[in-house]
Tab-separated table of C-alpha atoms and ligand atoms in Angstrom:
chain	number	residue	atom	x	y	z
H	1	UNK	CA	-53.183	-101.981	-23.532
H	2	UNK	CA	-52.823	-105.231	-21.503
H	3	UNK	CA	-50.279	-104.896	-18.793
H	4	UNK	CA	-49.742	-108.958	-18.254
H	5	UNK	CA	-46.018	-108.444	-16.763
H	6	UNK	CA	-46.938	-105.483	-14.644
H	7	UNK	CA	-49.756	-107.447	-12.833
H	8	UNK	CA	-46.846	-109.871	-11.874
H	9	UNK	CA	-45.232	-106.942	-10.325
H	10	UNK	CA	-46.679	-107.063	-6.471
H	11	UNK	CA	-42.917	-105.254	-5.137
H	12	UNK	CA	-39.545	-104.644	-6.634
H	13	UNK	CA	-38.555	-107.926	-5.304
H	14	UNK	CA	-40.669	-109.170	-8.346
H	15	UNK	CA	-38.636	-107.017	-10.737
H	16	UNK	CA	-35.528	-107.902	-9.882
H	17	UNK	CA	-35.960	-111.562	-11.277
H	18	UNK	CA	-36.821	-110.173	-14.931
H	19	UNK	CA	-34.592	-110.323	-17.681
H	20	UNK	CA	-33.371	-107.019	-19.493
H	21	UNK	CA	-35.642	-107.638	-22.105
H	22	UNK	CA	-38.924	-107.735	-19.511
H	23	UNK	CA	-37.890	-105.115	-18.100
H	24	UNK	CA	-38.248	-102.931	-21.180
H	25	UNK	CA	-41.598	-104.582	-21.694
H	26	UNK	CA	-42.471	-103.868	-18.178
H	27	UNK	CA	-41.420	-100.206	-18.610
H	28	UNK	CA	-43.967	-100.303	-21.583
H	29	UNK	CA	-46.605	-101.200	-19.376
H	30	UNK	CA	-45.937	-99.182	-16.896
H	31	UNK	CA	-45.737	-96.150	-19.165
H	32	UNK	CA	-49.093	-96.910	-20.570
H	33	UNK	CA	-50.468	-97.724	-17.182
H	34	UNK	CA	-49.483	-94.317	-15.832
H	35	UNK	CA	-50.943	-92.694	-18.624
H	36	UNK	CA	-54.662	-94.265	-18.456
H	37	UNK	CA	-54.749	-93.907	-14.668
H	38	UNK	CA	-54.085	-90.247	-14.676
H	39	UNK	CA	-56.421	-89.788	-17.353
H	40	UNK	CA	-59.010	-91.348	-15.235
H	41	UNK	CA	-58.295	-89.382	-11.847
H	42	UNK	CA	-56.610	-86.645	-13.085
H	43	UNK	CA	-53.153	-85.679	-11.246
H	44	UNK	CA	-49.244	-85.199	-12.372
H	45	UNK	CA	-48.719	-86.739	-16.059
H	46	UNK	CA	-45.751	-85.493	-17.863
H	47	UNK	CA	-43.171	-86.023	-15.063
H	48	UNK	CA	-44.069	-89.334	-14.338
H	49	UNK	CA	-44.081	-90.872	-17.778
H	50	UNK	CA	-40.478	-88.952	-17.593
H	51	UNK	CA	-39.651	-91.141	-14.429
H	52	UNK	CA	-40.548	-94.760	-15.533
H	53	UNK	CA	-37.301	-96.339	-16.403
H	54	UNK	CA	-35.443	-94.430	-14.064
H	55	UNK	CA	-37.562	-95.993	-11.388
H	56	UNK	CA	-37.499	-99.367	-12.531
H	57	UNK	CA	-33.871	-99.136	-13.081
H	58	UNK	CA	-33.422	-97.751	-9.187
H	59	UNK	CA	-35.657	-100.255	-7.776
H	60	UNK	CA	-33.632	-103.060	-9.922
H	61	UNK	CA	-30.528	-102.077	-8.815
H	62	UNK	CA	-31.252	-100.997	-5.420
H	63	UNK	CA	-32.293	-103.298	-2.605
H	64	UNK	CA	-35.519	-101.231	-1.352
H	65	UNK	CA	-36.980	-101.037	0.766
H	66	UNK	CA	-33.606	-101.779	3.145
H	67	UNK	CA	-31.741	-99.329	0.761
H	68	UNK	CA	-33.487	-95.823	0.827
H	69	UNK	CA	-35.107	-94.215	-2.207
H	70	UNK	CA	-35.761	-90.451	-1.543
H	71	UNK	CA	-37.803	-88.840	-3.998
H	72	UNK	CA	-37.298	-85.260	-3.998
H	73	UNK	CA	-40.130	-84.429	-6.153
H	74	UNK	CA	-43.224	-85.797	-4.758
H	75	UNK	CA	-45.063	-85.764	-8.596
H	76	UNK	CA	-42.570	-87.855	-10.033
H	77	UNK	CA	-43.171	-90.667	-7.785
H	78	UNK	CA	-46.414	-92.758	-9.473
H	79	UNK	CA	-44.340	-95.251	-11.228
H	80	UNK	CA	-42.584	-95.937	-7.699
H	81	UNK	CA	-46.056	-96.173	-6.253
H	82	UNK	CA	-47.250	-98.620	-9.104
H	83	UNK	CA	-43.860	-101.003	-8.179
H	84	UNK	CA	-44.067	-100.875	-4.859
H	85	UNK	CA	-47.556	-102.874	-3.812
H	86	UNK	CA	-50.283	-99.418	-4.804
H	87	UNK	CA	-51.317	-100.515	-8.629
H	88	UNK	CA	-54.301	-101.472	-7.253
H	89	UNK	CA	-54.819	-98.373	-5.175
H	90	UNK	CA	-53.676	-95.856	-7.903
H	91	UNK	CA	-57.947	-95.185	-8.920
H	92	UNK	CA	-58.181	-93.832	-5.430
H	93	UNK	CA	-55.252	-91.097	-6.201
H	94	UNK	CA	-55.900	-87.910	-4.164
H	95	UNK	CA	-59.196	-88.697	-3.266
H	96	UNK	CA	-60.691	-88.821	0.463
H	97	UNK	CA	-59.375	-91.744	1.786
H	98	UNK	CA	-57.389	-92.628	-1.470
H	99	UNK	CA	-53.207	-92.577	-1.678
H	100	UNK	CA	-51.811	-89.541	-1.759
H	101	UNK	CA	-50.347	-87.935	-4.997
H	102	UNK	CA	-46.860	-87.706	-3.213
H	103	UNK	CA	-44.864	-90.124	-0.784
H	104	UNK	CA	-45.783	-90.519	2.711
H	105	UNK	CA	-43.964	-92.933	5.287
H	106	UNK	CA	-47.710	-93.907	6.566
H	107	UNK	CA	-48.551	-95.491	3.188
H	108	UNK	CA	-45.386	-97.497	2.427
H	109	UNK	CA	-42.526	-98.784	4.137
H	110	UNK	CA	-41.044	-97.482	0.589
H	111	UNK	CA	-41.803	-94.430	0.906
H	112	UNK	CA	-38.744	-93.255	3.099
H	113	UNK	CA	-39.341	-89.531	3.400
H	114	UNK	CA	-42.569	-87.448	3.283
H	115	UNK	CA	-42.229	-84.386	0.716
H	116	UNK	CA	-44.166	-83.072	-1.481
H	117	UNK	CA	-41.846	-81.041	-3.047
H	118	UNK	CA	-38.660	-79.417	-3.211
H	119	UNK	CA	-35.162	-79.769	-2.346
H	120	UNK	CA	-35.380	-81.540	0.715
H	121	UNK	CA	-33.899	-84.925	-0.539
H	122	UNK	CA	-30.387	-84.783	-0.426
H	123	UNK	CA	-30.462	-83.448	2.968
H	124	UNK	CA	-32.610	-86.417	4.001
H	125	UNK	CA	-30.570	-89.231	1.907
H	126	UNK	CA	-27.266	-87.610	3.713
H	127	UNK	CA	-28.927	-88.027	7.024
H	128	UNK	CA	-29.978	-91.616	6.435
H	129	UNK	CA	-26.236	-92.325	5.127
H	130	UNK	CA	-24.501	-91.072	8.007
H	131	UNK	CA	-27.252	-92.656	10.438
H	132	UNK	CA	-26.409	-95.832	8.559
H	133	UNK	CA	-22.384	-95.784	8.843
H	134	UNK	CA	-23.035	-94.740	12.670
H	135	UNK	CA	-24.978	-98.074	13.348
H	136	UNK	CA	-22.876	-99.960	11.163
H	137	UNK	CA	-25.675	-100.897	9.080
H	138	UNK	CA	-25.215	-101.923	5.088
H	139	UNK	CA	-27.711	-99.794	3.369
H	140	UNK	CA	-27.508	-97.671	0.840
H	141	UNK	CA	-28.925	-93.787	0.224
H	142	UNK	CA	-30.389	-92.558	-2.880
H	143	UNK	CA	-31.796	-89.411	-3.525
H	144	UNK	CA	-33.545	-88.350	-6.784
H	145	UNK	CA	-33.849	-84.477	-7.381
H	146	UNK	CA	-35.355	-82.755	-10.717
H	147	UNK	CA	-33.373	-79.986	-12.288
H	148	UNK	CA	-35.763	-77.901	-10.869
H	149	UNK	CA	-35.870	-78.754	-7.556
H	150	UNK	CA	-32.125	-78.587	-8.040
H	151	UNK	CA	-32.509	-74.875	-7.829
H	152	UNK	CA	-33.091	-74.378	-4.490
H	153	UNK	CA	-30.875	-73.478	-1.627
H	154	UNK	CA	-31.623	-76.229	0.484
H	155	UNK	CA	-30.052	-78.579	-1.981
H	156	UNK	CA	-27.059	-76.872	-2.057
H	157	UNK	CA	-26.897	-76.684	1.641
H	158	UNK	CA	-26.867	-80.483	1.263
H	159	UNK	CA	-24.261	-80.916	-1.269
H	160	UNK	CA	-22.046	-78.380	0.717
H	161	UNK	CA	-22.156	-81.052	3.689
H	162	UNK	CA	-22.729	-84.062	1.513
H	163	UNK	CA	-19.272	-83.240	-0.463
H	164	UNK	CA	-16.970	-83.416	2.944
H	165	UNK	CA	-18.966	-86.177	5.008
H	166	UNK	CA	-17.663	-89.292	3.046
H	167	UNK	CA	-21.063	-90.514	3.346
H	168	UNK	CA	-21.489	-93.331	1.159
H	169	UNK	CA	-24.687	-91.687	-1.031
H	170	UNK	CA	-25.630	-91.277	-4.278
H	171	UNK	CA	-27.580	-88.009	-5.879
H	172	UNK	CA	-29.222	-88.485	-9.030
H	173	UNK	CA	-30.075	-85.642	-11.249
H	174	UNK	CA	-33.215	-85.997	-13.183
H	175	UNK	CA	-32.847	-83.544	-15.727
H	176	UNK	CA	-35.876	-82.857	-17.530
H	177	UNK	CA	-35.174	-79.576	-18.351
H	178	UNK	CA	-38.271	-78.322	-17.041
H	179	UNK	CA	-39.325	-76.937	-13.733
H	180	UNK	CA	-42.874	-77.369	-14.015
H	181	UNK	CA	-42.579	-74.596	-16.474
H	182	UNK	CA	-39.509	-73.992	-18.847
H	183	UNK	CA	-36.595	-73.465	-15.970
H	184	UNK	CA	-34.972	-70.340	-14.945
H	185	UNK	CA	-31.706	-69.158	-13.185
H	186	UNK	CA	-27.967	-69.969	-13.983
H	187	UNK	CA	-28.165	-73.490	-12.781
H	188	UNK	CA	-30.181	-74.414	-15.903
H	189	UNK	CA	-27.450	-72.788	-17.979
H	190	UNK	CA	-24.682	-75.001	-16.127
H	191	UNK	CA	-26.980	-77.891	-16.541
H	192	UNK	CA	-27.063	-77.524	-20.457
H	193	UNK	CA	-23.302	-76.899	-21.085
H	194	UNK	CA	-23.001	-80.366	-19.390
H	195	UNK	CA	-25.424	-81.436	-21.679
H	196	UNK	CA	-23.488	-80.233	-24.836
H	197	UNK	CA	-20.172	-81.626	-23.163
H	198	UNK	CA	-20.951	-84.966	-23.956
H	199	UNK	CA	-17.633	-85.369	-25.942
H	200	UNK	CA	-15.811	-84.380	-22.538
H	201	UNK	CA	-17.814	-87.651	-20.340
H	202	UNK	CA	-16.722	-90.075	-23.261
H	203	UNK	CA	-13.221	-89.142	-23.784
H	204	UNK	CA	-12.996	-89.284	-19.920
H	205	UNK	CA	-14.558	-92.716	-19.927
H	206	UNK	CA	-12.717	-94.223	-22.575
H	207	UNK	CA	-9.395	-93.060	-21.372
H	208	UNK	CA	-10.112	-94.513	-17.805
H	209	UNK	CA	-11.493	-98.055	-19.407
H	210	UNK	CA	-8.342	-98.383	-21.577
H	211	UNK	CA	-5.998	-97.807	-19.109
H	212	UNK	CA	-7.491	-98.926	-15.942
H	213	UNK	CA	-5.432	-101.690	-15.893
H	214	UNK	CA	-2.171	-99.998	-16.028
H	215	UNK	CA	-1.653	-98.108	-13.044
H	216	UNK	CA	1.064	-95.163	-13.852
H	217	UNK	CA	-0.885	-94.564	-17.358
H	218	UNK	CA	-4.041	-94.270	-14.983
H	219	UNK	CA	-2.422	-91.170	-13.379
H	220	UNK	CA	-1.731	-89.603	-16.778
H	221	UNK	CA	-5.618	-90.580	-17.639
H	222	UNK	CA	-6.757	-88.795	-14.687
H	223	UNK	CA	-4.576	-85.974	-15.469
H	224	UNK	CA	-6.031	-85.847	-19.155
H	225	UNK	CA	-9.283	-86.029	-17.539
H	226	UNK	CA	-8.584	-82.319	-15.274
H	227	UNK	CA	-7.348	-81.116	-18.917
H	228	UNK	CA	-10.139	-82.202	-20.795
H	229	UNK	CA	-12.248	-80.763	-18.420
H	230	UNK	CA	-10.723	-77.352	-18.774
H	231	UNK	CA	-10.657	-77.566	-22.520
H	232	UNK	CA	-13.929	-78.636	-23.068
H	233	UNK	CA	-16.251	-77.812	-20.299
H	234	UNK	CA	-15.497	-76.737	-16.836
H	235	UNK	CA	-15.501	-78.744	-14.019
H	236	UNK	CA	-19.202	-79.378	-12.978
H	237	UNK	CA	-20.049	-78.031	-9.883
H	238	UNK	CA	-21.015	-81.133	-8.119
H	239	UNK	CA	-17.682	-81.809	-8.458
H	240	UNK	CA	-16.382	-78.649	-6.654
H	241	UNK	CA	-18.831	-79.751	-3.964
H	242	UNK	CA	-16.926	-83.106	-3.740
H	243	UNK	CA	-19.027	-85.692	-5.445
H	244	UNK	CA	-17.863	-88.051	-8.331
H	245	UNK	CA	-19.719	-86.815	-11.101
H	246	UNK	CA	-20.954	-88.988	-14.001
H	247	UNK	CA	-22.816	-88.244	-16.801
H	248	UNK	CA	-25.117	-87.017	-18.692
H	249	UNK	CA	-27.240	-90.268	-19.350
H	250	UNK	CA	-30.045	-91.017	-21.162
H	251	UNK	CA	-32.712	-91.976	-18.497
H	252	UNK	CA	-34.899	-93.868	-20.790
H	253	UNK	CA	-32.511	-96.223	-21.618
H	254	UNK	CA	-32.024	-99.013	-19.246
H	255	UNK	CA	-29.016	-100.367	-21.113
H	256	UNK	CA	-27.384	-97.492	-19.652
H	257	UNK	CA	-29.100	-96.899	-16.431
H	258	UNK	CA	-28.829	-100.266	-15.010
H	259	UNK	CA	-25.166	-100.632	-15.199
H	260	UNK	CA	-24.325	-97.323	-14.369
H	261	UNK	CA	-26.498	-97.501	-11.317
H	262	UNK	CA	-24.319	-100.654	-10.403
H	263	UNK	CA	-21.128	-99.164	-10.855
H	264	UNK	CA	-22.413	-96.046	-8.859
H	265	UNK	CA	-23.775	-98.583	-6.306
H	266	UNK	CA	-20.030	-100.180	-5.340
H	267	UNK	CA	-18.447	-96.919	-5.078
H	268	UNK	CA	-17.122	-95.685	-1.507
H	269	UNK	CA	-18.323	-91.631	-0.747
H	270	UNK	CA	-20.545	-89.041	-2.519
H	271	UNK	CA	-21.454	-90.166	-5.575
H	272	UNK	CA	-23.364	-88.169	-8.420
H	273	UNK	CA	-25.326	-89.110	-11.515
H	274	UNK	CA	-26.822	-86.912	-14.124
H	275	UNK	CA	-29.968	-88.551	-15.954
H	276	UNK	CA	-31.638	-86.873	-19.043
H	277	UNK	CA	-35.432	-87.396	-19.258
H	278	UNK	CA	-37.906	-86.237	-21.294
H	279	UNK	CA	-41.038	-84.548	-19.844
H	280	UNK	CA	-44.013	-86.596	-21.317
H	281	UNK	CA	-41.913	-89.017	-23.046
H	282	UNK	CA	-43.771	-91.796	-24.667
H	283	UNK	CA	-47.208	-89.629	-25.134
H	284	UNK	CA	-46.615	-87.557	-27.817
H	285	UNK	CA	-48.793	-84.784	-26.601
H	286	UNK	CA	-47.540	-84.144	-23.502
H	287	UNK	CA	-44.141	-84.642	-25.091
H	288	UNK	CA	-45.154	-81.407	-26.915
H	289	UNK	CA	-46.719	-79.493	-23.679
H	290	UNK	CA	-45.165	-80.582	-21.211
H	291	UNK	CA	-46.277	-77.595	-19.272
H	292	UNK	CA	-50.560	-78.492	-20.249
H	293	UNK	CA	-50.224	-81.811	-19.504
H	294	UNK	CA	-48.374	-81.440	-15.879
H	295	UNK	CA	-50.981	-81.415	-13.819
H	296	UNK	CA	-54.094	-82.103	-16.090
H	297	UNK	CA	-57.499	-83.218	-15.023
H	298	UNK	CA	-59.535	-86.245	-16.370
H	299	UNK	CA	-59.476	-86.563	-19.543
H	300	UNK	CA	-59.495	-89.060	-22.878
H	301	UNK	CA	-55.802	-90.713	-23.613
H	302	UNK	CA	-57.036	-91.037	-27.200
H	303	UNK	CA	-58.038	-87.424	-27.725
H	304	UNK	CA	-56.274	-85.495	-25.502
H	305	UNK	CA	-56.899	-82.186	-23.705
H	306	UNK	CA	-59.790	-80.641	-24.653
H	307	UNK	CA	-60.899	-77.254	-24.038
H	308	UNK	CA	-64.489	-77.064	-22.158
H	309	UNK	CA	-66.442	-74.980	-24.055
H	310	UNK	CA	-68.300	-73.353	-20.677
H	311	UNK	CA	-66.336	-70.370	-19.079
H	312	UNK	CA	-63.297	-71.587	-17.039
H	313	UNK	CA	-63.594	-72.178	-13.182
H	314	UNK	CA	-61.217	-69.212	-12.243
H	315	UNK	CA	-58.669	-70.391	-9.477
H	316	UNK	CA	-57.253	-68.997	-6.749
H	317	UNK	CA	-54.192	-68.748	-8.777
H	318	UNK	CA	-55.664	-66.933	-11.237
H	319	UNK	CA	-57.089	-64.261	-9.045
H	320	UNK	CA	-53.942	-63.771	-7.435
H	321	UNK	CA	-52.045	-63.221	-10.663
H	322	UNK	CA	-54.640	-60.952	-11.797
H	323	UNK	CA	-54.599	-59.042	-8.765
H	324	UNK	CA	-50.699	-58.847	-9.155
H	325	UNK	CA	-51.413	-57.771	-12.748
H	326	UNK	CA	-53.748	-54.667	-11.460
H	327	UNK	CA	-51.837	-53.639	-8.439
H	328	UNK	CA	-48.499	-53.632	-11.062
H	329	UNK	CA	-50.463	-51.302	-13.565
H	330	UNK	CA	-50.610	-48.912	-10.851
H	331	UNK	CA	-47.356	-48.807	-9.116
H	332	UNK	CA	-44.130	-49.689	-11.371
H	333	UNK	CA	-41.885	-50.299	-8.538
H	334	UNK	CA	-43.748	-53.543	-7.854
H	335	UNK	CA	-41.862	-56.964	-8.118
H	336	UNK	CA	-43.025	-60.308	-8.612
H	337	UNK	CA	-40.660	-63.438	-7.590
H	338	UNK	CA	-41.662	-66.985	-8.813
H	339	UNK	CA	-40.588	-70.233	-6.891
H	340	UNK	CA	-38.556	-70.961	-9.971
H	341	UNK	CA	-41.757	-71.515	-11.922
H	342	UNK	CA	-44.182	-69.701	-13.888
H	343	UNK	CA	-47.338	-71.041	-14.014
H	344	UNK	CA	-47.592	-73.569	-11.465
H	345	UNK	CA	-47.422	-70.385	-8.974
H	346	UNK	CA	-49.440	-67.260	-9.367
H	347	UNK	CA	-47.564	-65.003	-11.166
H	348	UNK	CA	-48.298	-66.244	-14.576
H	349	UNK	CA	-49.815	-63.271	-16.436
H	350	UNK	CA	-47.500	-61.170	-14.027
H	351	UNK	CA	-44.303	-63.043	-15.726
H	352	UNK	CA	-45.814	-62.832	-19.105
H	353	UNK	CA	-46.243	-59.147	-18.813
H	354	UNK	CA	-42.552	-58.377	-18.313
H	355	UNK	CA	-40.612	-61.056	-20.296
Y	401	TPP	C1	-37.819	-74.355	-1.841
Y	401	TPP	C2	-38.853	-74.413	-2.872
Y	401	TPP	N1	-38.643	-73.715	-4.298
Y	401	TPP	C3	-39.564	-73.996	-5.046
Y	401	TPP	C4	-40.542	-74.582	-4.668
Y	401	TPP	C5	-41.582	-74.503	-5.994
Y	401	TPP	N2	-41.434	-76.103	-6.634
Y	401	TPP	C6	-42.045	-76.957	-6.671
Y	401	TPP	S1	-41.805	-77.932	-7.409
Y	401	TPP	C7	-40.484	-77.498	-8.342
Y	401	TPP	C8	-39.463	-77.716	-9.039
Y	401	TPP	C9	-40.238	-78.945	-10.090
Y	401	TPP	O1	-39.252	-79.174	-11.437
Y	401	TPP	P1	-38.190	-80.116	-11.032
Y	401	TPP	O2	-37.675	-81.014	-9.764
Y	401	TPP	O3	-37.741	-79.951	-12.418
Y	401	TPP	O4	-39.310	-81.541	-11.517
Y	401	TPP	P2	-40.560	-81.640	-12.750
Y	401	TPP	O5	-41.669	-80.929	-12.217
Y	401	TPP	O6	-39.904	-80.998	-13.926
Y	401	TPP	O7	-40.723	-82.895	-12.691
Y	401	TPP	C10	-40.751	-76.231	-7.718
Y	401	TPP	C11	-39.229	-75.078	-8.272
Y	401	TPP	C12	-40.676	-75.051	-3.988
Y	401	TPP	N3	-41.772	-76.379	-3.973
Y	401	TPP	N4	-39.894	-75.441	-3.038
């Protein structure tokens, strides 16, 4: 596939000139570019296929680099790199002298915060929002955080402060229902409940839209909202922290993403947008097996991953996982703790043995 429109985008300012229809074409070219470039270099695939539309919408709505996008999960930022002047250098990804697989402040003015992963973005964006307020600068701060990354303590520490800071900031939760590996923990259950509570979001928004021009009735609608929350799903944990929660919305639909982000951009105080994406979106093999395609080596996109015929190279992770299993065989008191992801961390086999 050729990428005629993508090739005209040297910076986000170029994409802000495109029509909605052209943005959709851009998304399709960008997805194809991500796929073929990762297939050539190896790197992170599934997560980046999932952030194509979200990245376009964020750069379209916010005036980057003046507005600050803080990507939490470094391995979701290839579309961001490609749209911010690094398309031609994607062939050097993760190679000596090449560009990094994560955001780096010394690589681009669009990379506002150096990170690999995870869970630091809300703190960073909050700091940026408060600094802008203190300096009287009119710029926005947006944290984009994955559902896996959201489960860590530092993210909650930041929500705890953000909710009472009155800072003009936006947290975008990119919920792909995966945390490199299948998710673990109670937060994931909460998010799943929010997704199943679509009725609540719809009922609330309809009531507000209809009644927005009638102030006394608007009050009533707000009370209805409280009531609906209690009836359908409990208030979201993010509202309890003091954020204005909106969502969940389809993170692959530019027609939902752009107007919603435009609305939120103009609101005061801490805002929270819950976006639902699919890991591997648009490449059937990765959609079917997002774990295998999370961080593949080089491969042919037409064939997908093929098992090598020779003996597999043993990774450090594998050696550590095997050691853990050996130790567990002789000491039943041994307990393994994963950092909210099974395959990406050593105890893979250990977890399989006990679950
Ligand atoms: C404090 C901390 N806990 C756990 C990890 C391990 N970790 C690395 S990335 C990640 C989350 C990845 O999941 P998600 O944010 O949903 O992004 P996805 O891989 O699905 O794109 C986690 C838990 C970490 N890096 N730091």
